[in-house]
């Protein structure tokens, strides 16, 4: 069994759909279909796919380089903030007790 990655599956779906659109474009132009030569619209679609993949790769690379704090979820940040506040309150209470002796 061949396992495809998400990108390979996306490429397969894209190429099948592109071929169908290209056949329709060639019919509209009134010339025989040549599967090795794309119409200008087909070329633009392929460029757009490559551009979107490049942007996705750049976003993934930037996310990997993020500081761990930037990768924390909102709930984790809230829990961390609450823990900090509780420890500051505990510190203040202990200092007040120490001063009162």
Backbone as JSON Lines, residues from 0, in Angstrom:
{"i":0,"aa":"X","n":[0.84,-1.17,0.0],"ca":[0.0,0.0,0.0],"c":[0.88,1.24,0.0]}
{"i":1,"aa":"X","n":[0.61,2.15,-0.9],"ca":[1.38,3.38,-1.0],"c":[0.7,4.44,-0.15]}
{"i":2,"aa":"X","n":[1.47,5.03,0.74],"ca":[0.95,6.09,1.61],"c":[1.4,7.42,1.04]}
{"i":3,"aa":"X","n":[0.44,8.32,0.83],"ca":[0.77,9.64,0.3],"c":[0.76,10.67,1.41]}
{"i":4,"aa":"X","n":[1.68,11.61,1.3],"ca":[1.67,12.72,2.24],"c":[0.55,13.68,1.84]}
{"i":5,"aa":"X","n":[0.28,14.64,2.69],"ca":[-0.76,15.61,2.4],"c":[-0.48,16.38,1.13]}
{"i":6,"aa":"X","n":[0.78,16.72,0.93],"ca":[1.14,17.49,-0.25],"c":[1.01,16.66,-1.52]}
{"i":7,"aa":"X","n":[1.38,15.39,-1.45],"ca":[1.25,14.52,-2.63],"c":[-0.22,14.32,-3.0]}
{"i":8,"aa":"X","n":[-1.05,14.16,-1.99],"ca":[-2.49,14.01,-2.25],"c":[-3.05,15.29,-2.84]}
{"i":9,"aa":"X","n":[-2.64,16.43,-2.3],"ca":[-3.1,17.71,-2.83],"c":[-2.65,17.89,-4.27]}
{"i":10,"aa":"X","n":[-1.41,17.5,-4.57],"ca":[-0.9,17.62,-5.93],"c":[-1.67,16.73,-6.89]}
{"i":11,"aa":"X","n":[-1.98,15.52,-6.48],"ca":[-2.75,14.59,-7.33],"c":[-4.12,15.17,-7.65]}
{"i":12,"aa":"X","n":[-4.8,15.66,-6.63],"ca":[-6.12,16.26,-6.84],"c":[-6.01,17.48,-7.74]}
{"i":13,"aa":"X","n":[-4.99,18.31,-7.5],"ca":[-4.81,19.52,-8.31],"c":[-4.56,19.17,-9.77]}
{"i":14,"aa":"X","n":[-3.68,18.2,-10.01],"ca":[-3.35,17.85,-11.39],"c":[-4.54,17.24,-12.14]}
{"i":15,"aa":"X","n":[-5.33,16.43,-11.45],"ca":[-6.53,15.87,-12.09],"c":[-7.52,16.98,-12.45]}
{"i":16,"aa":"X","n":[-7.73,17.9,-11.54],"ca":[-8.65,19.0,-11.8],"c":[-8.09,19.92,-12.89]}
{"i":17,"aa":"X","n":[-6.78,20.17,-12.85],"ca":[-6.15,21.02,-13.87],"c":[-6.31,20.4,-15.25]}
{"i":18,"aa":"X","n":[-6.13,19.09,-15.35],"ca":[-6.27,18.43,-16.65],"c":[-7.69,18.61,-17.2]}
{"i":19,"aa":"X","n":[-8.68,18.47,-16.35],"ca":[-10.06,18.66,-16.8],"c":[-10.3,20.1,-17.26]}
{"i":20,"aa":"X","n":[-9.77,21.06,-16.49],"ca":[-9.93,22.47,-16.9],"c":[-9.2,22.77,-18.2]}
{"i":21,"aa":"X","n":[-8.02,22.18,-18.36],"ca":[-7.24,22.4,-19.58],"c":[-7.97,21.82,-20.8]}
{"i":22,"aa":"X","n":[-8.58,20.67,-20.65],"ca":[-9.35,20.08,-21.76],"c":[-10.47,21.02,-22.17]}
{"i":23,"aa":"X","n":[-11.16,21.59,-21.17],"ca":[-12.24,22.53,-21.46],"c":[-11.71,23.8,-22.13]}
{"i":24,"aa":"X","n":[-10.56,24.26,-21.71],"ca":[-9.98,25.47,-22.32],"c":[-9.58,25.21,-23.77]}
{"i":25,"aa":"X","n":[-8.98,24.05,-24.02],"ca":[-8.6,23.72,-25.39],"c":[-9.84,23.6,-26.28]}
{"i":26,"aa":"X","n":[-10.92,23.02,-25.72],"ca":[-12.17,22.93,-26.49],"c":[-12.68,24.33,-26.82]}
{"i":27,"aa":"X","n":[-12.61,25.24,-25.84],"ca":[-13.08,26.61,-26.06],"c":[-12.23,27.33,-27.11]}
{"i":28,"aa":"X","n":[-10.94,27.01,-27.14],"ca":[-10.06,27.62,-28.13],"c":[-10.2,26.98,-29.51]}
{"i":29,"aa":"X","n":[-10.77,25.78,-29.54],"ca":[-10.99,25.09,-30.8],"c":[-9.74,24.43,-31.36]}
{"i":30,"aa":"X","n":[-8.79,24.09,-30.48],"ca":[-7.59,23.4,-30.93],"c":[-7.49,22.06,-30.19]}
{"i":31,"aa":"X","n":[-6.78,21.09,-30.78],"ca":[-6.69,19.78,-30.12],"c":[-5.91,19.87,-28.8]}
{"i":32,"aa":"X","n":[-6.33,19.04,-27.87],"ca":[-5.73,19.04,-26.53],"c":[-4.32,18.47,-26.58]}
{"i":33,"aa":"X","n":[-3.37,19.2,-25.98],"ca":[-1.98,18.74,-25.86],"c":[-1.64,18.73,-24.37]}
{"i":34,"aa":"X","n":[-1.53,17.54,-23.78],"ca":[-1.35,17.47,-22.33],"c":[0.03,17.93,-21.88]}
{"i":35,"aa":"X","n":[0.94,18.14,-22.81],"ca":[2.28,18.59,-22.45],"c":[2.45,20.1,-22.59]}
{"i":36,"aa":"X","n":[1.41,20.79,-23.03],"ca":[1.5,22.24,-23.19],"c":[0.3,22.87,-22.49]}
{"i":37,"aa":"X","n":[0.59,23.67,-21.48],"ca":[-0.47,24.32,-20.72],"c":[-0.9,25.63,-21.38]}
{"i":38,"aa":"X","n":[-2.15,25.98,-21.15],"ca":[-2.63,27.29,-21.58],"c":[-2.08,28.32,-20.59]}
{"i":39,"aa":"X","n":[-2.13,29.6,-20.93],"ca":[-1.65,30.63,-19.98],"c":[-2.38,30.57,-18.63]}
{"i":40,"aa":"X","n":[-3.66,30.26,-18.65],"ca":[-4.4,30.15,-17.39],"c":[-3.89,28.97,-16.57]}
{"i":41,"aa":"X","n":[-3.57,27.87,-17.23],"ca":[-3.02,26.7,-16.54],"c":[-1.66,27.0,-15.92]}
{"i":42,"aa":"X","n":[-0.85,27.75,-16.65],"ca":[0.46,28.14,-16.13],"c":[0.29,29.0,-14.88]}
{"i":43,"aa":"X","n":[-0.67,29.93,-14.91],"ca":[-0.94,30.77,-13.74],"c":[-1.4,29.93,-12.55]}
{"i":44,"aa":"X","n":[-2.21,28.92,-12.8],"ca":[-2.67,28.05,-11.71],"c":[-1.5,27.31,-11.07]}
{"i":45,"aa":"X","n":[-0.6,26.8,-11.89],"ca":[0.57,26.09,-11.36],"c":[1.46,27.05,-10.58]}
{"i":46,"aa":"X","n":[1.66,28.26,-11.09],"ca":[2.47,29.25,-10.37],"c":[1.83,29.59,-9.02]}
{"i":47,"aa":"X","n":[0.51,29.72,-9.02],"ca":[-0.19,30.03,-7.78],"c":[-0.03,28.89,-6.76]}
{"i":48,"aa":"X","n":[-0.11,27.64,-7.22],"ca":[0.08,26.5,-6.33],"c":[1.48,26.5,-5.74]}
{"i":49,"aa":"X","n":[2.47,26.73,-6.58],"ca":[3.86,26.76,-6.1],"c":[4.07,27.9,-5.11]}
{"i":50,"aa":"X","n":[3.46,29.06,-5.4],"ca":[3.57,30.21,-4.51],"c":[2.93,29.92,-3.15]}
{"i":51,"aa":"X","n":[1.76,29.29,-3.17],"ca":[1.08,28.99,-1.9],"c":[1.87,27.96,-1.1]}
{"i":52,"aa":"X","n":[2.48,26.99,-1.77],"ca":[3.31,26.01,-1.06],"c":[4.55,26.67,-0.48]}
{"i":53,"aa":"X","n":[5.15,27.6,-1.22],"ca":[6.34,28.3,-0.72],"c":[5.98,29.11,0.53]}
{"i":54,"aa":"X","n":[4.82,29.78,0.5],"ca":[4.39,30.55,1.67],"c":[4.12,29.64,2.85]}
{"i":55,"aa":"X","n":[3.51,28.47,2.59],"ca":[3.25,27.53,3.68],"c":[4.56,27.02,4.29]}
{"i":56,"aa":"X","n":[5.55,26.75,3.44],"ca":[6.85,26.3,3.94],"c":[7.52,27.4,4.77]}
{"i":57,"aa":"X","n":[7.4,28.64,4.31],"ca":[8.0,29.76,5.04],"c":[7.33,29.94,6.4]}
{"i":58,"aa":"X","n":[5.99,29.81,6.42],"ca":[5.28,29.93,7.7],"c":[5.69,28.81,8.65]}
{"i":59,"aa":"X","n":[5.84,27.6,8.13],"ca":[6.24,26.46,8.97],"c":[7.65,26.67,9.51]}
{"i":60,"aa":"X","n":[8.55,27.16,8.68],"ca":[9.92,27.41,9.12],"c":[9.95,28.51,10.18]}
{"i":61,"aa":"X","n":[9.15,29.54,9.99],"ca":[9.11,30.63,10.97],"c":[8.52,30.14,12.29]}
{"i":62,"aa":"X","n":[7.55,29.27,12.23],"ca":[6.94,28.75,13.45],"c":[7.92,27.89,14.22]}
{"i":63,"aa":"X","n":[8.75,27.11,13.5],"ca":[9.75,26.28,14.16],"c":[10.8,27.12,14.86]}
{"i":64,"aa":"X","n":[11.08,28.31,14.32],"ca":[12.11,29.17,14.88],"c":[11.57,30.06,16.0]}
{"i":65,"aa":"X","n":[10.27,30.01,16.26],"ca":[9.68,30.85,17.3],"c":[10.22,30.47,18.68]}
{"i":66,"aa":"X","n":[10.25,31.45,19.53],"ca":[10.6,31.22,20.92],"c":[9.5,30.36,21.54]}
{"i":67,"aa":"X","n":[9.85,29.46,22.45],"ca":[8.82,28.58,23.04],"c":[7.64,29.35,23.64]}
{"i":68,"aa":"X","n":[7.9,30.54,24.16],"ca":[6.82,31.33,24.75],"c":[5.82,31.75,23.68]}
{"i":69,"aa":"X","n":[6.28,31.99,22.47],"ca":[5.38,32.4,21.39],"c":[4.54,31.23,20.9]}
{"i":70,"aa":"X","n":[4.98,30.0,21.16],"ca":[4.24,28.83,20.71],"c":[3.21,28.37,21.73]}
{"i":71,"aa":"X","n":[3.25,28.95,22.93],"ca":[2.31,28.53,23.97],"c":[0.88,28.93,23.58]}
{"i":72,"aa":"X","n":[-0.04,28.1,23.97],"ca":[-1.44,28.4,23.7],"c":[-1.92,29.47,24.67]}
{"i":73,"aa":"X","n":[-3.08,30.02,24.38],"ca":[-3.65,31.06,25.23],"c":[-3.91,30.53,26.63]}
{"i":74,"aa":"X","n":[-4.42,29.31,26.74],"ca":[-4.71,28.72,28.06],"c":[-3.43,28.56,28.87]}
{"i":75,"aa":"X","n":[-2.35,28.12,28.21],"ca":[-1.08,27.97,28.91],"c":[-0.57,29.32,29.41]}
{"i":76,"aa":"X","n":[-0.75,30.38,28.62],"ca":[-0.32,31.71,29.05],"c":[-1.15,32.18,30.24]}
{"i":77,"aa":"X","n":[-2.45,31.91,30.24],"ca":[-3.32,32.29,31.36],"c":[-2.88,31.55,32.63]}
{"i":78,"aa":"X","n":[-2.63,30.24,32.5],"ca":[-2.22,29.45,33.67],"c":[-0.88,29.97,34.2]}
{"i":79,"aa":"X","n":[0.03,30.29,33.32],"ca":[1.32,30.84,33.74],"c":[1.18,32.17,34.44]}
{"i":80,"aa":"X","n":[0.29,33.02,33.92],"ca":[0.06,34.33,34.54],"c":[-0.55,34.17,35.93]}
{"i":81,"aa":"X","n":[-1.52,33.28,36.06],"ca":[-2.16,33.04,37.35],"c":[-1.14,32.49,38.35]}
{"i":82,"aa":"X","n":[-0.29,31.59,37.91],"ca":[0.75,31.04,38.79],"c":[1.7,32.13,39.25]}
{"i":83,"aa":"X","n":[2.05,33.03,38.36],"ca":[2.94,34.14,38.72],"c":[2.28,35.04,39.75]}
{"i":84,"aa":"X","n":[1.02,35.37,39.55],"ca":[0.3,36.23,40.49],"c":[0.21,35.57,41.87]}
{"i":85,"aa":"X","n":[-0.1,34.28,41.9],"ca":[-0.2,33.56,43.19],"c":[1.14,33.55,43.9]}
{"i":86,"aa":"X","n":[2.22,33.32,43.16],"ca":[3.53,33.3,43.81],"c":[3.93,34.68,44.3]}
{"i":87,"aa":"X","n":[3.57,35.74,43.59],"ca":[3.86,37.1,44.06],"c":[3.07,37.4,45.34]}
{"i":88,"aa":"X","n":[1.81,37.0,45.36],"ca":[0.98,37.2,46.56],"c":[1.57,36.44,47.74]}
{"i":89,"aa":"X","n":[1.99,35.19,47.51],"ca":[2.6,34.4,48.58],"c":[3.89,35.05,49.08]}
{"i":90,"aa":"X","n":[4.68,35.61,48.18],"ca":[5.91,36.29,48.56],"c":[5.61,37.52,49.41]}
{"i":91,"aa":"X","n":[4.62,38.3,48.99],"ca":[4.25,39.5,49.74],"c":[3.75,39.12,51.14]}
{"i":92,"aa":"X","n":[2.93,38.08,51.24],"ca":[2.42,37.64,52.55],"c":[3.57,37.18,53.44]}
{"i":93,"aa":"X","n":[4.51,36.43,52.88],"ca":[5.63,35.95,53.69],"c":[6.52,37.1,54.14]}
{"i":94,"aa":"X","n":[6.71,38.1,53.31],"ca":[7.52,39.26,53.7],"c":[6.82,40.03,54.81]}
{"i":95,"aa":"X","n":[5.5,40.21,54.73],"ca":[4.75,40.91,55.77],"c":[4.86,40.18,57.1]}
{"i":96,"aa":"X","n":[4.77,38.84,57.07],"ca":[4.89,38.07,58.31],"c":[6.3,38.17,58.86]}
{"i":97,"aa":"X","n":[7.29,38.18,58.01],"ca":[8.66,38.28,58.45],"c":[8.94,39.64,59.1]}
{"i":98,"aa":"X","n":[8.35,40.71,58.49],"ca":[8.55,42.05,59.01],"c":[7.82,42.22,60.35]}
{"i":99,"aa":"X","n":[6.66,41.61,60.54],"ca":[5.88,41.8,61.75],"c":[6.51,41.12,62.96]}
{"i":100,"aa":"X","n":[7.43,40.19,62.79],"ca":[8.06,39.54,63.94],"c":[9.03,40.45,64.55]}
